[in-house]
mmCIF file of C-alpha atoms in Angstrom:
data_model
loop_
_atom_site.group_PDB
_atom_site.id
_atom_site.type_symbol
_atom_site.label_atom_id
_atom_site.label_comp_id
_atom_site.label_asym_id
_atom_site.label_seq_id
_atom_site.Cartn_x
_atom_site.Cartn_y
_atom_site.Cartn_z
ATOM 1 C CA ARG U 1 -17.159 -4.026 -19.593
ATOM 2 C CA ASP U 2 -18.028 -0.419 -19.137
ATOM 3 C CA ILE U 3 -14.737 0.573 -17.532
ATOM 4 C CA VAL U 4 -12.357 -1.338 -19.894
ATOM 5 C CA TYR U 5 -13.889 -2.364 -23.227
ATOM 6 C CA LYS U 6 -15.766 0.911 -23.740
ATOM 7 C CA ASN U 7 -12.566 2.895 -23.011
ATOM 8 C CA ILE U 8 -9.597 1.185 -24.532
ATOM 9 C CA ASN U 9 -7.474 2.274 -27.495
ATOM 10 C CA GLN U 10 -8.075 -0.483 -29.930
ATOM 11 C CA ALA U 11 -5.033 0.524 -32.054
ATOM 12 C CA GLN U 12 -2.742 0.077 -29.033
ATOM 13 C CA LEU U 13 -3.844 -3.332 -27.808
ATOM 14 C CA GLY U 14 -0.312 -4.627 -28.175
ATOM 15 C CA LYS U 15 0.678 -2.633 -25.158
ATOM 16 C CA VAL U 16 -1.720 -4.318 -22.770
ATOM 17 C CA VAL U 17 0.177 -5.937 -19.848
ATOM 18 C CA CYS U 18 -1.170 -8.814 -17.722
ATOM 19 C CA SER U 19 0.573 -9.411 -14.457
ATOM 20 C CA ILE U 20 0.230 -11.375 -11.142
ATOM 21 C CA ASN U 21 0.465 -10.030 -7.644
ATOM 22 C CA ALA U 22 0.467 -13.415 -5.877
ATOM 23 C CA GLN U 23 0.829 -12.011 -2.461
ATOM 24 C CA PHE U 24 -2.693 -10.541 -2.622
ATOM 25 C CA SER U 25 -4.201 -13.045 -5.089
ATOM 26 C CA GLU U 26 -4.626 -10.492 -7.800
ATOM 27 C CA VAL U 27 -4.464 -10.508 -11.595
ATOM 28 C CA ARG U 28 -3.826 -7.066 -13.146
ATOM 29 C CA TRP U 29 -4.248 -5.636 -16.611
ATOM 30 C CA ASP U 30 -2.705 -2.292 -17.592
ATOM 31 C CA TYR U 31 -3.933 -0.788 -20.810
ATOM 32 C CA PRO U 32 -4.098 2.547 -22.858
ATOM 33 C CA SER U 33 -7.421 4.262 -22.535
ATOM 34 C CA ALA U 34 -9.241 5.587 -25.622
ATOM 35 C CA ASN U 35 -7.438 8.882 -25.503
ATOM 36 C CA SER U 36 -4.000 7.613 -24.763
ATOM 37 C CA THR U 37 -1.258 5.817 -26.770
ATOM 38 C CA GLU U 38 0.422 4.563 -23.649
ATOM 39 C CA ASN U 39 -0.735 2.512 -20.667
ATOM 40 C CA ASP U 40 -2.577 4.964 -18.365
ATOM 41 C CA SER U 41 -5.345 2.715 -16.787
ATOM 42 C CA TYR U 42 -5.568 -0.553 -14.987
ATOM 43 C CA VAL U 43 -8.130 -3.073 -13.821
ATOM 44 C CA ILE U 44 -7.513 -5.761 -11.073
ATOM 45 C CA VAL U 45 -9.397 -8.797 -10.053
ATOM 46 C CA ASN U 46 -8.887 -10.649 -6.667
ATOM 47 C CA TYR U 47 -9.467 -14.199 -7.749
ATOM 48 C CA ALA U 48 -9.441 -15.631 -4.228
ATOM 49 C CA ALA U 49 -12.376 -13.566 -2.994
ATOM 50 C CA GLN U 50 -15.867 -14.978 -3.150
ATOM 51 C CA PRO U 51 -17.439 -13.409 -5.120
ATOM 52 C CA MET U 52 -14.352 -12.140 -6.935
ATOM 53 C CA GLU U 53 -13.565 -8.393 -6.265
ATOM 54 C CA TRP U 54 -12.699 -5.939 -8.984
ATOM 55 C CA SER U 55 -10.921 -2.577 -8.741
ATOM 56 C CA TYR U 56 -9.781 -0.107 -11.360
ATOM 57 C CA GLY U 57 -7.976 3.241 -11.671
ATOM 58 C CA ASN U 58 -5.954 5.602 -13.909
ATOM 59 C CA ASN U 59 -3.143 8.081 -13.942
ATOM 60 C CA SER U 60 -4.603 11.128 -12.121
ATOM 61 C CA GLN U 61 -3.712 13.798 -9.603
ATOM 62 C CA GLY U 62 -0.139 13.742 -10.822
ATOM 63 C CA ILE U 63 0.374 10.094 -9.812
ATOM 64 C CA VAL U 64 1.302 7.525 -12.366
ATOM 65 C CA VAL U 65 -0.393 4.225 -11.485
ATOM 66 C CA ALA U 66 -0.446 2.423 -14.913
ATOM 67 C CA ARG U 67 2.441 -0.028 -15.612
ATOM 68 C CA THR U 68 4.184 -1.330 -18.721
ATOM 69 C CA ALA U 69 6.074 -4.234 -17.105
ATOM 70 C CA TRP U 70 5.778 -6.207 -13.801
ATOM 71 C CA ILE U 71 7.928 -8.597 -11.855
ATOM 72 C CA ASP U 72 5.990 -10.309 -9.027
ATOM 73 C CA PHE U 73 7.040 -10.661 -5.408
ATOM 74 C CA ASN U 74 10.034 -13.036 -5.185
ATOM 75 C CA VAL U 75 13.018 -13.954 -2.971
ATOM 76 C CA LEU U 76 14.628 -10.673 -3.883
ATOM 77 C CA GLY U 77 11.791 -8.551 -2.549
ATOM 78 C CA ASN U 78 8.520 -6.844 -3.346
ATOM 79 C CA PRO U 79 7.114 -6.471 -6.871
ATOM 80 C CA LEU U 80 8.979 -4.197 -9.293
ATOM 81 C CA ALA U 81 7.234 -2.450 -12.121
ATOM 82 C CA ALA U 82 7.888 0.145 -14.816
ATOM 83 C CA ASP U 83 5.776 2.948 -16.235
ATOM 84 C CA SER U 84 5.636 4.474 -19.708
ATOM 85 C CA SER U 85 8.235 7.084 -18.791
ATOM 86 C CA GLY U 86 10.891 4.400 -17.886
ATOM 87 C CA ASN U 87 10.526 4.879 -14.175
ATOM 88 C CA LEU U 88 10.842 1.787 -11.859
ATOM 89 C CA TRP U 89 8.484 1.408 -9.001
ATOM 90 C CA PHE U 90 8.911 -0.564 -5.796
ATOM 91 C CA HIS U 91 5.374 -1.877 -4.852
ATOM 92 C CA GLU U 92 3.661 -2.858 -1.605
ATOM 93 C CA SER U 93 5.897 -0.713 0.589
ATOM 94 C CA GLY U 94 4.979 2.349 2.566
ATOM 95 C CA TYR U 95 1.936 4.627 2.174
ATOM 96 C CA SER U 96 3.003 7.159 -0.490
ATOM 97 C CA ALA U 97 3.576 7.104 -4.288
ATOM 98 C CA GLY U 98 7.078 8.204 -5.383
ATOM 99 C CA GLY U 99 7.249 10.555 -2.329
ATOM 100 C CA LEU U 100 3.801 12.051 -3.006
ATOM 101 C CA ALA U 101 0.561 11.552 -1.152
ATOM 102 C CA LEU U 102 -1.376 8.526 -2.397
ATOM 103 C CA PRO U 103 -5.087 9.425 -2.452
ATOM 104 C CA TRP U 104 -7.481 6.540 -2.027
ATOM 105 C CA PHE U 105 -11.084 5.707 -1.427
ATOM 106 C CA ILE U 106 -13.295 2.731 -0.952
ATOM 107 C CA GLN U 107 -17.097 3.045 -1.534
ATOM 108 C CA SER U 108 -19.899 0.620 -0.783
ATOM 109 C CA GLY U 109 -22.834 -0.174 -3.036
ATOM 110 C CA GLU U 110 -26.220 1.275 -2.183
ATOM 111 C CA PHE U 111 -28.262 -0.458 0.381
ATOM 112 C CA ASP U 112 -31.939 -0.162 1.435
ATOM 113 C CA ILE U 113 -34.551 -1.579 3.702
ATOM 114 C CA SER U 114 -37.841 -3.220 2.921
ATOM 115 C CA ASP U 115 -36.675 -3.756 -0.679
ATOM 116 C CA GLY U 116 -36.616 0.029 -1.120
ATOM 117 C CA GLN U 117 -40.222 0.505 -0.169
ATOM 118 C CA ASP U 118 -39.442 2.542 2.915
ATOM 119 C CA ILE U 119 -37.368 5.677 3.372
ATOM 120 C CA MET U 120 -34.722 5.136 6.029
ATOM 121 C CA PHE U 121 -33.160 7.548 8.463
ATOM 122 C CA CYS U 122 -29.532 6.938 9.584
ATOM 123 C CA ASP U 123 -28.480 8.760 12.818
ATOM 124 C CA GLN U 124 -25.380 7.022 13.884
ATOM 125 C CA ILE U 125 -22.407 5.198 12.350
ATOM 126 C CA MET U 126 -20.168 3.048 14.505
ATOM 127 C CA PRO U 127 -16.817 2.740 12.572
ATOM 128 C CA ASP U 128 -14.440 -0.156 13.159
ATOM 129 C CA GLN U 129 -11.286 1.356 11.780
ATOM 130 C CA ILE U 130 -7.670 1.347 12.849
ATOM 131 C CA VAL U 131 -5.854 4.490 11.841
ATOM 132 C CA THR U 132 -2.306 5.329 12.793
ATOM 133 C CA ASN U 133 -1.301 8.952 13.156
ATOM 134 C CA GLY U 134 -4.072 10.306 10.998
ATOM 135 C CA THR U 135 -7.739 10.716 10.099
ATOM 136 C CA VAL U 136 -10.081 8.948 7.613
ATOM 137 C CA ALA U 137 -12.956 10.797 6.081
ATOM 138 C CA VAL U 138 -16.353 9.172 5.998
ATOM 139 C CA TRP U 139 -19.103 10.242 3.588
ATOM 140 C CA VAL U 140 -22.801 9.124 3.560
ATOM 141 C CA TYR U 141 -24.453 9.178 0.158
ATOM 142 C CA ALA U 142 -28.199 9.321 0.453
ATOM 143 C CA GLN U 143 -30.693 9.314 -2.402
ATOM 144 C CA ARG U 144 -34.496 9.196 -2.543
ATOM 145 C CA PHE U 145 -34.535 7.678 -5.953
ATOM 146 C CA PRO U 146 -31.587 6.066 -7.892
ATOM 147 C CA ASN U 147 -31.173 8.918 -10.359
ATOM 148 C CA ASP U 148 -31.595 11.710 -7.870
ATOM 149 C CA PRO U 149 -28.530 13.841 -6.879
ATOM 150 C CA VAL U 150 -26.757 12.633 -3.668
ATOM 151 C CA VAL U 151 -27.736 14.442 -0.560
ATOM 152 C CA TYR U 152 -25.075 15.301 1.928
ATOM 153 C CA SER U 153 -25.085 16.363 5.577
ATOM 154 C CA PRO U 154 -23.451 19.810 6.076
ATOM 155 C CA ASP U 155 -21.091 18.112 8.524
ATOM 156 C CA GLU U 156 -19.598 15.775 5.912
ATOM 157 C CA PRO U 157 -17.050 14.557 5.609
ATOM 158 C CA TYR U 158 -17.093 13.011 9.102
ATOM 159 C CA PRO U 159 -13.567 12.567 10.530
ATOM 160 C CA VAL U 160 -12.693 9.112 11.966
ATOM 161 C CA MET U 161 -9.696 8.406 14.181
ATOM 162 C CA SER U 162 -8.698 5.330 16.158
ATOM 163 C CA ASN U 163 -10.555 6.704 19.250
ATOM 164 C CA THR U 164 -13.775 7.565 17.368
ATOM 165 C CA GLN U 165 -16.627 5.600 18.973
ATOM 166 C CA PHE U 166 -19.432 6.813 16.796
ATOM 167 C CA ILE U 167 -20.412 9.400 14.164
ATOM 168 C CA PRO U 168 -23.602 11.332 14.763
ATOM 169 C CA ALA U 169 -24.748 11.187 11.207
ATOM 170 C CA ARG U 170 -27.997 12.561 9.736
ATOM 171 C CA ALA U 171 -28.853 10.949 6.450
ATOM 172 C CA ARG U 172 -32.301 10.197 5.075
ATOM 173 C CA GLY U 173 -33.020 8.354 1.763
ATOM 174 C CA ARG U 174 -34.420 5.303 0.102
ATOM 175 C CA GLN U 175 -30.875 4.147 -0.482
ATOM 176 C CA ILE U 176 -27.625 4.951 1.287
ATOM 177 C CA ALA U 177 -23.912 4.266 0.457
ATOM 178 C CA LEU U 178 -20.805 4.905 2.473
ATOM 179 C CA ARG U 179 -17.441 6.144 1.292
ATOM 180 C CA PHE U 180 -14.122 6.254 3.175
ATOM 181 C CA ASP U 181 -11.220 8.291 1.728
ATOM 182 C CA ASN U 182 -8.205 10.394 2.742
ATOM 183 C CA SER U 183 -8.608 13.048 0.074
ATOM 184 C CA PHE U 184 -9.464 15.819 2.394
ATOM 185 C CA LEU U 185 -7.731 14.817 5.580
ATOM 186 C CA SER U 186 -4.626 12.765 6.265
ATOM 187 C CA VAL U 187 -2.373 11.161 3.707
ATOM 188 C CA GLY U 188 0.449 8.677 4.101
ATOM 189 C CA VAL U 189 -1.052 6.822 7.092
ATOM 190 C CA PHE U 190 -1.923 3.146 7.689
ATOM 191 C CA TRP U 191 -5.625 2.371 7.768
ATOM 192 C CA ARG U 192 -7.648 -0.822 8.136
ATOM 193 C CA MET U 193 -11.446 -1.278 8.142
ATOM 194 C CA GLY U 194 -13.430 -3.779 10.090
ATOM 195 C CA ALA U 195 -17.216 -4.238 10.396
ATOM 196 C CA THR U 196 -18.785 -0.754 10.252
ATOM 197 C CA ARG U 197 -22.301 -0.564 11.744
ATOM 198 C CA LEU U 198 -25.070 1.866 11.044
ATOM 199 C CA ARG U 199 -28.184 2.699 13.137
ATOM 200 C CA VAL U 200 -31.057 3.045 10.676
ATOM 201 C CA ALA U 201 -34.847 3.020 11.088
ATOM 202 C CA PRO U 202 -37.825 3.277 8.748
ATOM 203 C CA ASP U 203 -38.819 6.964 8.212
ATOM 204 C CA GLY U 204 -42.042 6.659 6.156
ATOM 205 C CA ARG U 205 -42.771 5.310 2.734
ATOM 206 C CA GLY U 206 -41.656 6.999 -0.397
#
């Protein structure tokens, strides 16, 4: 509701495009944001996940991600889509966007211990990632209270490669979140995440 309905150009609703990416059980809507007359944003739901998973994005960093038309995966190949400039895009192939680096990130929600009554200290992260020919950046977001600024370790981001056994993190807060991205390290590489583990312990009450 906040991402779409509070930021959509009501005068350009006729340009909203709904499409299916059946290979990944996704329904996608592309739409013009409040300050645009053409589709420049999208929201996607994975209807097969339980609970359903949502993702969203917009045209940024010189990469056009919003679409004005879409043909799903078929016997002729991967999905084909068009953007507002008339370019055709071949989807679900490779790790770049039109020959440019494709920045990405995935971020967890905040988690706590003892229902947020205790401050926790995290001193080790054991990643379960597969990275080919590159490095993934890991960030630890720690906060004492929900509206406090995020506290970072001076060593962040922590680099993770396929042979990384653990990260000697130092994070202290009532709530912690993790973010994985490639914005500051490698681009154009394959990456897959498994079950990341953290070593945390109570560190006093807030």
